[in-house]
mmCIF file with all atom_site columns, C-alpha atoms and ligand atoms in Angstrom:
data_model
loop_
_atom_site.group_PDB
_atom_site.id
_atom_site.type_symbol
_atom_site.label_atom_id
_atom_site.label_alt_id
_atom_site.label_comp_id
_atom_site.label_asym_id
_atom_site.label_entity_id
_atom_site.label_seq_id
_atom_site.pdbx_PDB_ins_code
_atom_site.Cartn_x
_atom_site.Cartn_y
_atom_site.Cartn_z
_atom_site.occupancy
_atom_site.B_iso_or_equiv
_atom_site.pdbx_formal_charge
_atom_site.auth_seq_id
_atom_site.auth_comp_id
_atom_site.auth_asym_id
_atom_site.auth_atom_id
_atom_site.pdbx_PDB_model_num
ATOM   1   C CA  . UNK A 1 1   ? -0.235  16.080 33.894 1.00 0.00 ? 1305 UNK A CA  1
ATOM   2   C CA  . UNK A 1 2   ? -0.841  17.845 30.618 1.00 0.00 ? 1306 UNK A CA  1
ATOM   3   C CA  . UNK A 1 3   ? -3.351  16.829 27.980 1.00 0.00 ? 1307 UNK A CA  1
ATOM   4   C CA  . UNK A 1 4   ? -1.936  17.595 24.528 1.00 0.00 ? 1308 UNK A CA  1
ATOM   5   C CA  . UNK A 1 5   ? -5.085  18.649 22.709 1.00 0.00 ? 1309 UNK A CA  1
ATOM   6   C CA  . UNK A 1 6   ? -6.205  21.858 21.075 1.00 0.00 ? 1310 UNK A CA  1
ATOM   7   C CA  . UNK A 1 7   ? -9.803  20.624 20.920 1.00 0.00 ? 1311 UNK A CA  1
ATOM   8   C CA  . UNK A 1 8   ? -11.820 22.306 23.695 1.00 0.00 ? 1312 UNK A CA  1
ATOM   9   C CA  . UNK A 1 9   ? -14.780 19.912 23.288 1.00 0.00 ? 1313 UNK A CA  1
ATOM   10  C CA  . UNK A 1 10  ? -12.530 16.917 23.884 1.00 0.00 ? 1314 UNK A CA  1
ATOM   11  C CA  . UNK A 1 11  ? -10.930 18.681 26.827 1.00 0.00 ? 1315 UNK A CA  1
ATOM   12  C CA  . UNK A 1 12  ? -14.336 19.271 28.430 1.00 0.00 ? 1316 UNK A CA  1
ATOM   13  C CA  . UNK A 1 13  ? -15.163 15.562 28.188 1.00 0.00 ? 1317 UNK A CA  1
ATOM   14  C CA  . UNK A 1 14  ? -11.709 14.597 29.473 1.00 0.00 ? 1318 UNK A CA  1
ATOM   15  C CA  . UNK A 1 15  ? -12.131 16.795 32.562 1.00 0.00 ? 1319 UNK A CA  1
ATOM   16  C CA  . UNK A 1 16  ? -15.487 15.208 33.369 1.00 0.00 ? 1320 UNK A CA  1
ATOM   17  C CA  . UNK A 1 17  ? -14.238 11.664 32.803 1.00 0.00 ? 1321 UNK A CA  1
ATOM   18  C CA  . UNK A 1 18  ? -11.136 12.216 34.951 1.00 0.00 ? 1322 UNK A CA  1
ATOM   19  C CA  . UNK A 1 19  ? -13.512 13.243 37.753 1.00 0.00 ? 1323 UNK A CA  1
ATOM   20  C CA  . UNK A 1 20  ? -11.729 14.077 40.982 1.00 0.00 ? 1324 UNK A CA  1
ATOM   21  C CA  . UNK A 1 21  ? -8.363  13.767 39.235 1.00 0.00 ? 1325 UNK A CA  1
ATOM   22  C CA  . UNK A 1 22  ? -9.273  16.524 36.793 1.00 0.00 ? 1326 UNK A CA  1
ATOM   23  C CA  . UNK A 1 23  ? -7.683  19.245 38.912 1.00 0.00 ? 1327 UNK A CA  1
ATOM   24  C CA  . UNK A 1 24  ? -4.369  17.676 38.054 1.00 0.00 ? 1328 UNK A CA  1
ATOM   25  C CA  . UNK A 1 25  ? -4.958  17.841 34.294 1.00 0.00 ? 1329 UNK A CA  1
ATOM   26  C CA  . UNK A 1 26  ? -3.910  20.941 32.382 1.00 0.00 ? 1330 UNK A CA  1
ATOM   27  C CA  . UNK A 1 27  ? -4.772  21.575 28.769 1.00 0.00 ? 1331 UNK A CA  1
ATOM   28  C CA  . UNK A 1 28  ? -1.947  22.648 26.464 1.00 0.00 ? 1332 UNK A CA  1
ATOM   29  C CA  . UNK A 1 29  ? -3.346  26.164 26.572 1.00 0.00 ? 1333 UNK A CA  1
ATOM   30  C CA  . UNK A 1 30  ? -3.369  26.214 30.371 1.00 0.00 ? 1334 UNK A CA  1
ATOM   31  C CA  . UNK A 1 31  ? 0.216   24.943 30.395 1.00 0.00 ? 1335 UNK A CA  1
ATOM   32  C CA  . UNK A 1 32  ? 1.141   27.856 28.099 1.00 0.00 ? 1336 UNK A CA  1
ATOM   33  C CA  . UNK A 1 33  ? 2.164   25.586 25.247 1.00 0.00 ? 1337 UNK A CA  1
ATOM   34  C CA  . UNK A 1 34  ? 1.228   26.756 21.768 1.00 0.00 ? 1338 UNK A CA  1
ATOM   35  C CA  . UNK A 1 35  ? 2.515   24.469 19.063 1.00 0.00 ? 1339 UNK A CA  1
ATOM   36  C CA  . UNK A 1 36  ? 1.220   23.144 15.791 1.00 0.00 ? 1340 UNK A CA  1
ATOM   37  C CA  . UNK A 1 37  ? 1.694   19.416 15.635 1.00 0.00 ? 1341 UNK A CA  1
ATOM   38  C CA  . UNK A 1 38  ? 1.721   17.582 12.315 1.00 0.00 ? 1342 UNK A CA  1
ATOM   39  C CA  . UNK A 1 39  ? -0.292  14.396 12.782 1.00 0.00 ? 1343 UNK A CA  1
ATOM   40  C CA  . UNK A 1 40  ? 1.363   12.299 10.089 1.00 0.00 ? 1344 UNK A CA  1
ATOM   41  C CA  . UNK A 1 41  ? 0.898   8.876  11.663 1.00 0.00 ? 1345 UNK A CA  1
ATOM   42  C CA  . UNK A 1 42  ? -1.177  6.165  10.003 1.00 0.00 ? 1346 UNK A CA  1
ATOM   43  C CA  . UNK A 1 43  ? -2.816  4.841  13.178 1.00 0.00 ? 1347 UNK A CA  1
ATOM   44  C CA  . UNK A 1 44  ? -4.636  6.469  16.104 1.00 0.00 ? 1348 UNK A CA  1
ATOM   45  C CA  . UNK A 1 45  ? -1.908  5.225  18.458 1.00 0.00 ? 1349 UNK A CA  1
ATOM   46  C CA  . UNK A 1 46  ? 0.885   6.741  16.343 1.00 0.00 ? 1350 UNK A CA  1
ATOM   47  C CA  . UNK A 1 47  ? -0.873  10.102 16.161 1.00 0.00 ? 1351 UNK A CA  1
ATOM   48  C CA  . UNK A 1 48  ? -1.640  10.117 19.896 1.00 0.00 ? 1352 UNK A CA  1
ATOM   49  C CA  . UNK A 1 49  ? 2.038   9.496  20.651 1.00 0.00 ? 1353 UNK A CA  1
ATOM   50  C CA  . UNK A 1 50  ? 3.177   12.110 18.089 1.00 0.00 ? 1354 UNK A CA  1
ATOM   51  C CA  . UNK A 1 51  ? 1.068   14.715 19.927 1.00 0.00 ? 1355 UNK A CA  1
ATOM   52  C CA  . UNK A 1 52  ? 2.107   13.586 23.420 1.00 0.00 ? 1356 UNK A CA  1
ATOM   53  C CA  . UNK A 1 53  ? 5.823   13.432 22.494 1.00 0.00 ? 1357 UNK A CA  1
ATOM   54  C CA  . UNK A 1 54  ? 5.758   16.917 20.950 1.00 0.00 ? 1358 UNK A CA  1
ATOM   55  C CA  . UNK A 1 55  ? 4.581   18.378 24.265 1.00 0.00 ? 1359 UNK A CA  1
ATOM   56  C CA  . UNK A 1 56  ? 6.660   16.024 26.443 1.00 0.00 ? 1360 UNK A CA  1
ATOM   57  C CA  . UNK A 1 57  ? 9.817   17.460 24.842 1.00 0.00 ? 1361 UNK A CA  1
ATOM   58  C CA  . UNK A 1 58  ? 8.970   20.824 26.397 1.00 0.00 ? 1362 UNK A CA  1
ATOM   59  C CA  . UNK A 1 59  ? 7.925   19.856 29.938 1.00 0.00 ? 1363 UNK A CA  1
ATOM   60  C CA  . UNK A 1 60  ? 8.827   17.479 32.770 1.00 0.00 ? 1364 UNK A CA  1
ATOM   61  C CA  . UNK A 1 61  ? 5.286   16.269 33.396 1.00 0.00 ? 1365 UNK A CA  1
ATOM   62  C CA  . UNK A 1 62  ? 3.289   13.252 32.346 1.00 0.00 ? 1366 UNK A CA  1
ATOM   63  C CA  . UNK A 1 63  ? 1.739   14.117 28.960 1.00 0.00 ? 1367 UNK A CA  1
ATOM   64  C CA  . UNK A 1 64  ? -1.389  12.495 27.532 1.00 0.00 ? 1368 UNK A CA  1
ATOM   65  C CA  . UNK A 1 65  ? -2.948  12.882 24.074 1.00 0.00 ? 1369 UNK A CA  1
ATOM   66  C CA  . UNK A 1 66  ? -6.129  11.602 22.417 1.00 0.00 ? 1370 UNK A CA  1
ATOM   67  C CA  . UNK A 1 67  ? -6.416  10.662 18.775 1.00 0.00 ? 1371 UNK A CA  1
ATOM   68  C CA  . UNK A 1 68  ? -9.871  9.640  17.707 1.00 0.00 ? 1372 UNK A CA  1
ATOM   69  C CA  . UNK A 1 69  ? -12.122 9.222  14.724 1.00 0.00 ? 1373 UNK A CA  1
ATOM   70  C CA  . UNK A 1 70  ? -15.284 7.846  13.177 1.00 0.00 ? 1374 UNK A CA  1
ATOM   71  C CA  . UNK A 1 71  ? -15.087 4.650  11.094 1.00 0.00 ? 1375 UNK A CA  1
ATOM   72  C CA  . UNK A 1 72  ? -17.970 3.918  8.739  1.00 0.00 ? 1376 UNK A CA  1
ATOM   73  C CA  . UNK A 1 73  ? -17.956 0.332  7.455  1.00 0.00 ? 1377 UNK A CA  1
ATOM   74  C CA  . UNK A 1 74  ? -19.851 1.083  4.220  1.00 0.00 ? 1378 UNK A CA  1
ATOM   75  C CA  . UNK A 1 75  ? -17.145 3.682  3.382  1.00 0.00 ? 1379 UNK A CA  1
ATOM   76  C CA  . UNK A 1 76  ? -14.328 1.211  4.093  1.00 0.00 ? 1380 UNK A CA  1
ATOM   77  C CA  . UNK A 1 77  ? -13.563 2.830  7.433  1.00 0.00 ? 1381 UNK A CA  1
ATOM   78  C CA  . UNK A 1 78  ? -13.624 6.461  6.264  1.00 0.00 ? 1382 UNK A CA  1
ATOM   79  C CA  . UNK A 1 79  ? -13.065 9.091  7.591  1.00 0.00 ? 1383 UNK A CA  1
ATOM   80  C CA  . UNK A 1 80  ? -11.090 7.134  10.253 1.00 0.00 ? 1384 UNK A CA  1
ATOM   81  C CA  . UNK A 1 81  ? -7.744  8.656  11.273 1.00 0.00 ? 1385 UNK A CA  1
ATOM   82  C CA  . UNK A 1 82  ? -8.533  11.528 8.890  1.00 0.00 ? 1386 UNK A CA  1
ATOM   83  C CA  . UNK A 1 83  ? -11.773 12.450 10.711 1.00 0.00 ? 1387 UNK A CA  1
ATOM   84  C CA  . UNK A 1 84  ? -10.628 15.968 11.692 1.00 0.00 ? 1388 UNK A CA  1
ATOM   85  C CA  . UNK A 1 85  ? -9.292  16.625 8.167  1.00 0.00 ? 1389 UNK A CA  1
ATOM   86  C CA  . UNK A 1 86  ? -12.269 15.126 6.267  1.00 0.00 ? 1390 UNK A CA  1
ATOM   87  C CA  . UNK A 1 87  ? -13.365 17.695 3.601  1.00 0.00 ? 1391 UNK A CA  1
ATOM   88  C CA  . UNK A 1 88  ? -10.809 20.098 5.124  1.00 0.00 ? 1392 UNK A CA  1
ATOM   89  C CA  . UNK A 1 89  ? -9.926  20.958 8.726  1.00 0.00 ? 1393 UNK A CA  1
ATOM   90  C CA  . UNK A 1 90  ? -11.888 24.239 8.635  1.00 0.00 ? 1394 UNK A CA  1
ATOM   91  C CA  . UNK A 1 91  ? -15.047 22.834 7.060  1.00 0.00 ? 1395 UNK A CA  1
ATOM   92  C CA  . UNK A 1 92  ? -18.029 22.919 9.440  1.00 0.00 ? 1396 UNK A CA  1
ATOM   93  C CA  . UNK A 1 93  ? -19.452 19.703 10.847 1.00 0.00 ? 1397 UNK A CA  1
ATOM   94  C CA  . UNK A 1 94  ? -22.851 20.617 9.338  1.00 0.00 ? 1398 UNK A CA  1
ATOM   95  C CA  . UNK A 1 95  ? -21.195 20.191 5.940  1.00 0.00 ? 1399 UNK A CA  1
ATOM   96  C CA  . UNK A 1 96  ? -19.130 17.129 6.887  1.00 0.00 ? 1400 UNK A CA  1
ATOM   97  C CA  . UNK A 1 97  ? -22.133 15.362 8.438  1.00 0.00 ? 1401 UNK A CA  1
ATOM   98  C CA  . UNK A 1 98  ? -24.389 16.263 5.508  1.00 0.00 ? 1402 UNK A CA  1
ATOM   99  C CA  . UNK A 1 99  ? -21.816 14.843 3.096  1.00 0.00 ? 1403 UNK A CA  1
ATOM   100 C CA  . UNK A 1 100 ? -21.535 11.564 5.007  1.00 0.00 ? 1404 UNK A CA  1
ATOM   101 C CA  . UNK A 1 101 ? -25.345 11.245 5.138  1.00 0.00 ? 1405 UNK A CA  1
ATOM   102 C CA  . UNK A 1 102 ? -25.450 11.851 1.395  1.00 0.00 ? 1406 UNK A CA  1
ATOM   103 C CA  . UNK A 1 103 ? -22.807 9.178  0.752  1.00 0.00 ? 1407 UNK A CA  1
ATOM   104 C CA  . UNK A 1 104 ? -24.970 6.718  2.705  1.00 0.00 ? 1408 UNK A CA  1
ATOM   105 C CA  . UNK A 1 105 ? -28.213 7.638  0.938  1.00 0.00 ? 1409 UNK A CA  1
ATOM   106 C CA  . UNK A 1 106 ? -30.206 4.502  0.166  1.00 0.00 ? 1410 UNK A CA  1
ATOM   107 C CA  . UNK A 1 107 ? -27.971 2.317  2.355  1.00 0.00 ? 1411 UNK A CA  1
ATOM   108 C CA  . UNK A 1 108 ? -29.992 0.024  4.613  1.00 0.00 ? 1412 UNK A CA  1
ATOM   109 C CA  . UNK A 1 109 ? -29.866 0.141  8.423  1.00 0.00 ? 1413 UNK A CA  1
ATOM   110 C CA  . UNK A 1 110 ? -27.825 -3.048 8.796  1.00 0.00 ? 1414 UNK A CA  1
ATOM   111 C CA  . UNK A 1 111 ? -25.156 -1.708 6.449  1.00 0.00 ? 1415 UNK A CA  1
ATOM   112 C CA  . UNK A 1 112 ? -24.780 1.632  8.264  1.00 0.00 ? 1416 UNK A CA  1
ATOM   113 C CA  . UNK A 1 113 ? -22.574 0.243  11.042 1.00 0.00 ? 1417 UNK A CA  1
ATOM   114 C CA  . UNK A 1 114 ? -19.886 2.538  12.391 1.00 0.00 ? 1418 UNK A CA  1
ATOM   115 C CA  . UNK A 1 115 ? -17.749 3.148  15.459 1.00 0.00 ? 1419 UNK A CA  1
ATOM   116 C CA  . UNK A 1 116 ? -16.012 5.947  17.267 1.00 0.00 ? 1420 UNK A CA  1
ATOM   117 C CA  . UNK A 1 117 ? -12.448 4.955  18.114 1.00 0.00 ? 1421 UNK A CA  1
ATOM   118 C CA  . UNK A 1 118 ? -10.135 6.635  20.604 1.00 0.00 ? 1422 UNK A CA  1
ATOM   119 C CA  . UNK A 1 119 ? -6.482  5.949  21.324 1.00 0.00 ? 1423 UNK A CA  1
ATOM   120 C CA  . UNK A 1 120 ? -4.814  7.681  24.224 1.00 0.00 ? 1424 UNK A CA  1
ATOM   121 C CA  . UNK A 1 121 ? -1.053  7.916  24.383 1.00 0.00 ? 1425 UNK A CA  1
ATOM   122 C CA  . UNK A 1 122 ? 0.888   8.691  27.532 1.00 0.00 ? 1426 UNK A CA  1
ATOM   123 C CA  . UNK A 1 123 ? 4.525   9.795  27.642 1.00 0.00 ? 1427 UNK A CA  1
ATOM   124 C CA  . UNK A 1 124 ? 6.194   9.726  31.065 1.00 0.00 ? 1428 UNK A CA  1
ATOM   125 C CA  . UNK A 1 125 ? 8.934   12.167 32.072 1.00 0.00 ? 1429 UNK A CA  1
ATOM   126 C CA  . UNK A 1 126 ? 11.427  9.257  31.964 1.00 0.00 ? 1430 UNK A CA  1
ATOM   127 C CA  . UNK A 1 127 ? 10.482  8.518  28.339 1.00 0.00 ? 1431 UNK A CA  1
ATOM   128 C CA  . UNK A 1 128 ? 8.270   5.471  28.917 1.00 0.00 ? 1432 UNK A CA  1
ATOM   129 C CA  . UNK A 1 129 ? 5.212   5.322  26.681 1.00 0.00 ? 1433 UNK A CA  1
ATOM   130 C CA  . UNK A 1 130 ? 1.811   3.664  27.060 1.00 0.00 ? 1434 UNK A CA  1
ATOM   131 C CA  . UNK A 1 131 ? -1.148  3.536  24.671 1.00 0.00 ? 1435 UNK A CA  1
ATOM   132 C CA  . UNK A 1 132 ? -4.715  2.301  25.108 1.00 0.00 ? 1436 UNK A CA  1
ATOM   133 C CA  . UNK A 1 133 ? -7.552  2.092  22.565 1.00 0.00 ? 1437 UNK A CA  1
ATOM   134 C CA  . UNK A 1 134 ? -11.308 1.776  22.914 1.00 0.00 ? 1438 UNK A CA  1
ATOM   135 C CA  . UNK A 1 135 ? -14.349 2.017  20.668 1.00 0.00 ? 1439 UNK A CA  1
ATOM   136 C CA  . UNK A 1 136 ? -18.112 2.442  20.829 1.00 0.00 ? 1440 UNK A CA  1
ATOM   137 C CA  . UNK A 1 137 ? -20.188 0.632  18.214 1.00 0.00 ? 1441 UNK A CA  1
ATOM   138 C CA  . UNK A 1 138 ? -23.204 2.222  16.574 1.00 0.00 ? 1442 UNK A CA  1
ATOM   139 C CA  . UNK A 1 139 ? -24.551 3.205  13.188 1.00 0.00 ? 1443 UNK A CA  1
ATOM   140 C CA  . UNK A 1 140 ? -24.954 6.287  11.048 1.00 0.00 ? 1444 UNK A CA  1
ATOM   141 C CA  . UNK A 1 141 ? -28.437 7.730  11.456 1.00 0.00 ? 1445 UNK A CA  1
ATOM   142 C CA  . UNK A 1 142 ? -30.576 9.011  8.556  1.00 0.00 ? 1446 UNK A CA  1
ATOM   143 C CA  . UNK A 1 143 ? -30.456 12.630 9.647  1.00 0.00 ? 1447 UNK A CA  1
ATOM   144 C CA  . UNK A 1 144 ? -28.670 14.816 12.193 1.00 0.00 ? 1448 UNK A CA  1
ATOM   145 C CA  . UNK A 1 145 ? -30.199 14.584 15.678 1.00 0.00 ? 1449 UNK A CA  1
ATOM   146 C CA  . UNK A 1 146 ? -29.316 16.369 18.899 1.00 0.00 ? 1450 UNK A CA  1
ATOM   147 C CA  . UNK A 1 147 ? -27.386 19.452 19.899 1.00 0.00 ? 1451 UNK A CA  1
ATOM   148 C CA  . UNK A 1 148 ? -24.953 18.121 22.504 1.00 0.00 ? 1452 UNK A CA  1
ATOM   149 C CA  . UNK A 1 149 ? -21.404 16.952 22.007 1.00 0.00 ? 1453 UNK A CA  1
ATOM   150 C CA  . UNK A 1 150 ? -19.398 17.974 18.938 1.00 0.00 ? 1454 UNK A CA  1
ATOM   151 C CA  . UNK A 1 151 ? -18.107 16.816 15.560 1.00 0.00 ? 1455 UNK A CA  1
ATOM   152 C CA  . UNK A 1 152 ? -19.878 13.750 14.203 1.00 0.00 ? 1456 UNK A CA  1
ATOM   153 C CA  . UNK A 1 153 ? -22.067 13.239 17.304 1.00 0.00 ? 1457 UNK A CA  1
ATOM   154 C CA  . UNK A 1 154 ? -25.370 14.273 15.610 1.00 0.00 ? 1458 UNK A CA  1
ATOM   155 C CA  . UNK A 1 155 ? -25.159 11.396 13.086 1.00 0.00 ? 1459 UNK A CA  1
ATOM   156 C CA  . UNK A 1 156 ? -23.803 8.654  15.362 1.00 0.00 ? 1460 UNK A CA  1
ATOM   157 C CA  . UNK A 1 157 ? -26.662 6.514  16.701 1.00 0.00 ? 1461 UNK A CA  1
ATOM   158 C CA  . UNK A 1 158 ? -26.114 4.112  19.606 1.00 0.00 ? 1462 UNK A CA  1
ATOM   159 C CA  . UNK A 1 159 ? -28.793 1.351  19.572 1.00 0.00 ? 1463 UNK A CA  1
ATOM   160 C CA  . UNK A 1 160 ? -28.377 0.475  23.290 1.00 0.00 ? 1464 UNK A CA  1
ATOM   161 C CA  . UNK A 1 161 ? -29.452 3.979  24.324 1.00 0.00 ? 1465 UNK A CA  1
ATOM   162 C CA  . UNK A 1 162 ? -31.759 4.561  21.344 1.00 0.00 ? 1466 UNK A CA  1
ATOM   163 C CA  . UNK A 1 163 ? -30.257 7.959  20.507 1.00 0.00 ? 1467 UNK A CA  1
ATOM   164 C CA  . UNK A 1 164 ? -27.349 9.731  18.902 1.00 0.00 ? 1468 UNK A CA  1
ATOM   165 C CA  . UNK A 1 165 ? -24.371 10.787 21.009 1.00 0.00 ? 1469 UNK A CA  1
ATOM   166 C CA  . UNK A 1 166 ? -25.523 14.386 20.418 1.00 0.00 ? 1470 UNK A CA  1
ATOM   167 C CA  . UNK A 1 167 ? -28.847 13.550 22.124 1.00 0.00 ? 1471 UNK A CA  1
ATOM   168 C CA  . UNK A 1 168 ? -27.095 12.146 25.196 1.00 0.00 ? 1472 UNK A CA  1
ATOM   169 C CA  . UNK A 1 169 ? -26.265 14.034 28.362 1.00 0.00 ? 1473 UNK A CA  1
ATOM   170 C CA  . UNK A 1 170 ? -22.549 14.441 29.023 1.00 0.00 ? 1474 UNK A CA  1
ATOM   171 C CA  . UNK A 1 171 ? -22.755 11.702 31.658 1.00 0.00 ? 1475 UNK A CA  1
ATOM   172 C CA  . UNK A 1 172 ? -24.502 9.302  29.282 1.00 0.00 ? 1476 UNK A CA  1
ATOM   173 C CA  . UNK A 1 173 ? -22.003 9.894  26.491 1.00 0.00 ? 1477 UNK A CA  1
ATOM   174 C CA  . UNK A 1 174 ? -18.987 9.579  28.780 1.00 0.00 ? 1478 UNK A CA  1
ATOM   175 C CA  . UNK A 1 175 ? -20.310 6.343  30.254 1.00 0.00 ? 1479 UNK A CA  1
ATOM   176 C CA  . UNK A 1 176 ? -20.417 4.583  26.869 1.00 0.00 ? 1480 UNK A CA  1
ATOM   177 C CA  . UNK A 1 177 ? -18.031 6.573  24.673 1.00 0.00 ? 1481 UNK A CA  1
ATOM   178 C CA  . UNK A 1 178 ? -14.729 5.561  23.079 1.00 0.00 ? 1482 UNK A CA  1
ATOM   179 C CA  . UNK A 1 179 ? -13.068 8.415  25.037 1.00 0.00 ? 1483 UNK A CA  1
ATOM   180 C CA  . UNK A 1 180 ? -14.687 7.462  28.356 1.00 0.00 ? 1484 UNK A CA  1
ATOM   181 C CA  . UNK A 1 181 ? -13.651 3.820  27.993 1.00 0.00 ? 1485 UNK A CA  1
ATOM   182 C CA  . UNK A 1 182 ? -10.107 4.648  26.843 1.00 0.00 ? 1486 UNK A CA  1
ATOM   183 C CA  . UNK A 1 183 ? -9.536  7.143  29.664 1.00 0.00 ? 1487 UNK A CA  1
ATOM   184 C CA  . UNK A 1 184 ? -10.801 4.696  32.278 1.00 0.00 ? 1488 UNK A CA  1
ATOM   185 C CA  . UNK A 1 185 ? -8.421  2.047  30.841 1.00 0.00 ? 1489 UNK A CA  1
ATOM   186 C CA  . UNK A 1 186 ? -5.578  4.554  30.941 1.00 0.00 ? 1490 UNK A CA  1
ATOM   187 C CA  . UNK A 1 187 ? -6.293  5.534  34.533 1.00 0.00 ? 1491 UNK A CA  1
ATOM   188 C CA  . UNK A 1 188 ? -5.832  1.858  35.460 1.00 0.00 ? 1492 UNK A CA  1
ATOM   189 C CA  . UNK A 1 189 ? -2.564  1.677  33.502 1.00 0.00 ? 1493 UNK A CA  1
ATOM   190 C CA  . UNK A 1 190 ? -1.280  4.831  35.163 1.00 0.00 ? 1494 UNK A CA  1
ATOM   191 C CA  . UNK A 1 191 ? -2.080  3.363  38.553 1.00 0.00 ? 1495 UNK A CA  1
ATOM   192 C CA  . UNK A 1 192 ? 0.261   0.473  37.712 1.00 0.00 ? 1496 UNK A CA  1
ATOM   193 C CA  . UNK A 1 193 ? 3.003   2.639  36.170 1.00 0.00 ? 1497 UNK A CA  1
ATOM   194 C CA  . UNK A 1 194 ? 3.275   5.756  38.301 1.00 0.00 ? 1498 UNK A CA  1
HETATM 195 P P1  . LIG B 2 .   ? -6.376  17.432 18.816 1.00 0.00 ? 2377 LIG B P1  1
HETATM 196 O O1  . LIG B 2 .   ? -5.600  16.666 17.780 1.00 0.00 ? 2377 LIG B O1  1
HETATM 197 O O2  . LIG B 2 .   ? -5.800  18.774 19.111 1.00 0.00 ? 2377 LIG B O2  1
HETATM 198 O O3  . LIG B 2 .   ? -6.637  16.623 20.060 1.00 0.00 ? 2377 LIG B O3  1
HETATM 199 P P2  . LIG B 2 .   ? -8.529  17.192 16.861 1.00 0.00 ? 2377 LIG B P2  1
HETATM 200 O O4  . LIG B 2 .   ? -9.939  17.688 16.830 1.00 0.00 ? 2377 LIG B O4  1
HETATM 201 O O5  . LIG B 2 .   ? -7.663  17.499 15.680 1.00 0.00 ? 2377 LIG B O5  1
HETATM 202 O O6  . LIG B 2 .   ? -7.845  17.750 18.215 1.00 0.00 ? 2377 LIG B O6  1
HETATM 203 P P3  . LIG B 2 .   ? -8.230  14.377 16.260 1.00 0.00 ? 2377 LIG B P3  1
HETATM 204 O O7  . LIG B 2 .   ? -7.072  14.611 15.378 1.00 0.00 ? 2377 LIG B O7  1
HETATM 205 O O8  . LIG B 2 .   ? -8.147  13.231 17.237 1.00 0.00 ? 2377 LIG B O8  1
HETATM 206 O O9  . LIG B 2 .   ? -8.557  15.656 17.149 1.00 0.00 ? 2377 LIG B O9  1
HETATM 207 O O10 . LIG B 2 .   ? -9.508  14.236 15.363 1.00 0.00 ? 2377 LIG B O10 1
HETATM 208 C C1  . LIG B 2 .   ? -10.608 13.578 15.840 1.00 0.00 ? 2377 LIG B C1  1
HETATM 209 C C2  . LIG B 2 .   ? -11.835 14.024 15.087 1.00 0.00 ? 2377 LIG B C2  1
HETATM 210 O O11 . LIG B 2 .   ? -12.771 12.936 15.118 1.00 0.00 ? 2377 LIG B O11 1
HETATM 211 C C3  . LIG B 2 .   ? -12.525 15.168 15.797 1.00 0.00 ? 2377 LIG B C3  1
HETATM 212 O O12 . LIG B 2 .   ? -12.116 16.427 15.336 1.00 0.00 ? 2377 LIG B O12 1
HETATM 213 C C4  . LIG B 2 .   ? -13.983 14.878 15.491 1.00 0.00 ? 2377 LIG B C4  1
HETATM 214 O O13 . LIG B 2 .   ? -14.284 15.310 14.218 1.00 0.00 ? 2377 LIG B O13 1
HETATM 215 C C5  . LIG B 2 .   ? -14.039 13.355 15.472 1.00 0.00 ? 2377 LIG B C5  1
HETATM 216 N N1  . LIG B 2 .   ? -14.409 12.868 16.799 1.00 0.00 ? 2377 LIG B N1  1
HETATM 217 C C6  . LIG B 2 .   ? -13.585 12.278 17.714 1.00 0.00 ? 2377 LIG B C6  1
HETATM 218 N N2  . LIG B 2 .   ? -14.244 12.017 18.846 1.00 0.00 ? 2377 LIG B N2  1
HETATM 219 C C7  . LIG B 2 .   ? -15.501 12.455 18.658 1.00 0.00 ? 2377 LIG B C7  1
HETATM 220 C C8  . LIG B 2 .   ? -16.647 12.485 19.485 1.00 0.00 ? 2377 LIG B C8  1
HETATM 221 O O14 . LIG B 2 .   ? -16.624 12.059 20.731 1.00 0.00 ? 2377 LIG B O14 1
HETATM 222 N N3  . LIG B 2 .   ? -17.762 13.007 18.964 1.00 0.00 ? 2377 LIG B N3  1
HETATM 223 C C9  . LIG B 2 .   ? -17.803 13.486 17.716 1.00 0.00 ? 2377 LIG B C9  1
HETATM 224 N N4  . LIG B 2 .   ? -16.770 13.522 16.885 1.00 0.00 ? 2377 LIG B N4  1
HETATM 225 C C10 . LIG B 2 .   ? -15.614 12.995 17.344 1.00 0.00 ? 2377 LIG B C10 1
#
């Protein structure tokens, strides 16, 4: 199967989460597919399927894609499906995270609730499609903490573990994350559908 993502950090997590099945998963790069996909959907599921379909047109394998984002309740769900494009696709996460912290300045702990959401879309060679969605609840911390992970991880605090997702080991993050949960759900679905 091919995972339709150009994000190497996601791909690393996906390989770990897929465990023993990971040998069967190729990234787009490994499959020799280089395309720019316009993610013009309005939901995570739509965007995941847009990415998976774009690659599925070119191969005869099962194609998966992940669309994910950070939803901050105080900001009415921003950046949400626009998480990668927030403040511009090429803007560093130092700047994006600093801006979000600034927008939450003075906001109390109980109002800083947020979640990471992940939808995974699967397109089968015969055209069938499946989507799953999962989330991890947390809150936006008061400052960046931790060096692991990527993107918004340094500001996303998970109360159950008492740390940000950037302070977690890969195993810890994958065991609670939106991506870990969604991929485990998808593996079950694939078991039923293959
Ligand atoms: P592909 O579309 O090629 O898969 P992308 O980075 O553009 O890569 P998305 O469109 O799904 O992926 O954007 C998701 C963004 O949400 C991602 O770039 C991060 O900024 C953020 N994000 C998603 N999951 C995250 C995680 O586990 N930790 C930190 N940030 C995350």
